[in-house]
């Protein structure tokens, strides 16, 4: 299955529906919500401006995945809010989305990408490791183990 990627508003209807499902998944898997959601998830405004992007993946007209890139500085970007709906997992949508976000980061001059994931999102961590991201920090928040991961992009 091949996804079509569209640049959309991070608070548009498709993005909000995917965000709601993502939050429900986290609520189901986590004992407590993150103490600093802005730090973990970023605000919709974070995905606008130079070096930033917000993409929604569609299977036909069905929004199935989303993810954003925000600029931390001229050399560093951060992947945020990557999510694939349950009905579309295992079809490569996340790989396509991540590759396009990486391409956009490199085109903007970013040489390093980082992201945060958590131990309960095993599928996400496996995707990021397979894509070349390495754990650089393992902070704990209460009982939850998080992972700060990074990848150097080709120049």
Short mmCIF file of C-alpha atoms in Angstrom, two decimals:
data_model
loop_
_atom_site.label_atom_id
_atom_site.label_comp_id
_atom_site.label_asym_id
_atom_site.label_seq_id
_atom_site.Cartn_x
_atom_site.Cartn_y
_atom_site.Cartn_z
CA UNK A 1 0.00 0.00 0.00
CA UNK A 2 1.30 3.43 -0.87
CA UNK A 3 0.44 6.54 1.07
CA UNK A 4 -0.06 9.99 -0.40
CA UNK A 5 1.46 12.69 1.77
CA UNK A 6 -0.19 16.09 2.06
CA UNK A 7 1.07 19.19 3.83
CA UNK A 8 -1.81 20.26 6.04
CA UNK A 9 -2.49 22.31 9.13
CA UNK A 10 -1.50 20.43 12.29
CA UNK A 11 -4.84 21.39 13.81
CA UNK A 12 -6.96 20.62 10.72
CA UNK A 13 -9.76 18.02 10.81
CA UNK A 14 -7.68 15.00 9.71
CA UNK A 15 -4.84 15.92 12.06
CA UNK A 16 -7.21 16.42 14.99
CA UNK A 17 -8.85 13.02 14.41
CA UNK A 18 -5.45 11.30 14.29
CA UNK A 19 -4.29 13.28 17.35
CA UNK A 20 -7.36 12.16 19.32
CA UNK A 21 -6.65 8.51 18.46
CA UNK A 22 -2.98 8.96 19.39
CA UNK A 23 -3.93 10.44 22.75
CA UNK A 24 -6.35 7.55 23.39
CA UNK A 25 -3.54 5.07 22.63
CA UNK A 26 -1.22 6.84 25.07
CA UNK A 27 -3.94 6.94 27.71
CA UNK A 28 -4.43 3.19 27.26
CA UNK A 29 -0.71 2.36 27.45
CA UNK A 30 0.56 4.90 29.99
CA UNK A 31 -0.26 4.94 33.68
CA UNK A 32 -0.19 8.74 33.69
CA UNK A 33 -0.07 11.41 30.98
CA UNK A 34 3.23 13.23 30.42
CA UNK A 35 3.80 16.00 32.95
CA UNK A 36 4.96 18.42 30.25
CA UNK A 37 2.83 17.73 27.14
CA UNK A 38 4.10 20.83 25.29
CA UNK A 39 7.69 19.52 25.55
CA UNK A 40 6.69 16.02 24.45
CA UNK A 41 4.20 16.84 21.71
CA UNK A 42 4.83 20.50 20.74
CA UNK A 43 2.11 22.96 19.83
CA UNK A 44 0.56 23.20 16.35
CA UNK A 45 2.44 26.49 15.86
CA UNK A 46 5.73 24.57 16.16
CA UNK A 47 5.21 23.07 12.71
CA UNK A 48 5.17 26.34 10.78
CA UNK A 49 8.06 28.41 9.51
CA UNK A 50 11.44 27.59 8.01
CA UNK A 51 12.72 24.08 8.64
CA UNK A 52 9.31 22.89 9.81
CA UNK A 53 6.55 20.78 8.27
CA UNK A 54 3.34 18.97 9.11
CA UNK A 55 2.27 16.04 6.93
CA UNK A 56 -0.76 13.78 6.84
CA UNK A 57 -0.58 10.43 5.02
CA UNK A 58 -3.66 9.29 3.15
CA UNK A 59 -4.66 5.88 1.90
CA UNK A 60 -7.04 7.02 -0.82
CA UNK A 61 -9.08 9.66 0.98
CA UNK A 62 -8.60 8.06 4.41
CA UNK A 63 -6.11 9.90 6.68
CA UNK A 64 -3.97 7.14 8.20
CA UNK A 65 -0.85 8.79 9.62
CA UNK A 66 0.64 12.11 10.58
CA UNK A 67 3.87 13.61 11.75
CA UNK A 68 5.70 16.86 12.08
CA UNK A 69 9.12 18.39 11.84
CA UNK A 70 10.06 21.43 13.85
CA UNK A 71 13.28 23.36 13.72
CA UNK A 72 15.23 23.49 16.97
CA UNK A 73 18.05 25.52 15.41
CA UNK A 74 19.61 25.92 11.95
CA UNK A 75 21.32 22.52 12.18
CA UNK A 76 18.82 20.50 14.23
CA UNK A 77 15.26 19.39 13.67
CA UNK A 78 12.89 17.37 15.79
CA UNK A 79 10.30 14.81 14.72
CA UNK A 80 7.07 15.16 16.69
CA UNK A 81 3.60 13.58 16.82
CA UNK A 82 4.39 10.67 14.48
CA UNK A 83 1.38 8.38 14.55
CA UNK A 84 -0.24 5.71 12.38
CA UNK A 85 -3.85 4.76 12.98
CA UNK A 86 -4.39 1.16 14.15
CA UNK A 87 -6.25 0.17 10.97
CA UNK A 88 -3.26 1.15 8.80
CA UNK A 89 -0.30 -0.19 10.77
CA UNK A 90 2.08 -2.60 9.09
CA UNK A 91 1.68 -1.10 5.61
CA UNK A 92 4.80 1.08 5.53
CA UNK A 93 3.06 4.42 6.03
CA UNK A 94 5.31 5.40 8.95
CA UNK A 95 8.47 4.64 6.94
CA UNK A 96 7.25 6.77 4.02
CA UNK A 97 6.28 9.62 6.34
CA UNK A 98 9.55 9.51 8.30
CA UNK A 99 11.63 9.43 5.09
CA UNK A 100 9.82 12.51 3.76
CA UNK A 101 10.26 14.41 7.03
CA UNK A 102 13.97 13.54 6.92
CA UNK A 103 14.18 14.69 3.29
CA UNK A 104 12.57 18.01 4.20
CA UNK A 105 14.90 18.45 7.16
CA UNK A 106 17.96 17.86 4.97
CA UNK A 107 16.61 20.25 2.32
CA UNK A 108 16.26 22.91 5.05
CA UNK A 109 19.93 22.44 5.98
CA UNK A 110 19.36 20.44 9.15
CA UNK A 111 22.11 17.91 9.78
CA UNK A 112 20.71 16.23 12.88
CA UNK A 113 17.24 15.02 13.77
CA UNK A 114 16.05 14.09 17.22
CA UNK A 115 12.86 12.69 18.68
CA UNK A 116 11.42 11.42 21.93
CA UNK A 117 9.61 8.12 22.30
CA UNK A 118 8.69 5.95 25.24
CA UNK A 119 9.01 2.28 26.16
CA UNK A 120 5.28 1.60 25.74
CA UNK A 121 5.48 2.64 22.08
CA UNK A 122 7.59 -0.37 21.11
CA UNK A 123 6.55 -0.19 17.46
CA UNK A 124 7.74 3.41 17.18
CA UNK A 125 11.10 2.70 18.78
CA UNK A 126 11.64 -0.27 16.44
CA UNK A 127 10.83 1.94 13.43
CA UNK A 128 13.24 4.65 14.53
CA UNK A 129 16.05 2.19 15.26
CA UNK A 130 15.54 0.56 11.84
CA UNK A 131 15.74 4.04 10.26
CA UNK A 132 19.12 4.73 11.91
CA UNK A 133 18.15 6.62 15.06
CA UNK A 134 20.19 5.88 18.18
CA UNK A 135 19.30 6.42 21.82
CA UNK A 136 21.36 9.30 23.24
CA UNK A 137 19.49 9.70 26.55
CA UNK A 138 17.09 7.56 28.56
CA UNK A 139 15.27 9.85 30.98
CA UNK A 140 12.68 8.46 33.37
CA UNK A 141 9.46 10.24 34.19
CA UNK A 142 8.05 8.45 37.20
CA UNK A 143 7.67 4.80 36.21
CA UNK A 144 7.86 5.58 32.49
CA UNK A 145 11.09 5.11 30.53
CA UNK A 146 11.53 7.60 27.69
CA UNK A 147 14.15 7.63 24.96
CA UNK A 148 15.72 10.65 23.28
CA UNK A 149 16.93 9.41 19.90
CA UNK A 150 19.05 11.13 17.25
CA UNK A 151 20.15 10.60 13.68
CA UNK A 152 22.74 12.45 11.63
CA UNK A 153 21.53 13.30 8.16
CA UNK A 154 23.81 13.13 5.12
CA UNK A 155 25.24 16.53 4.17
#
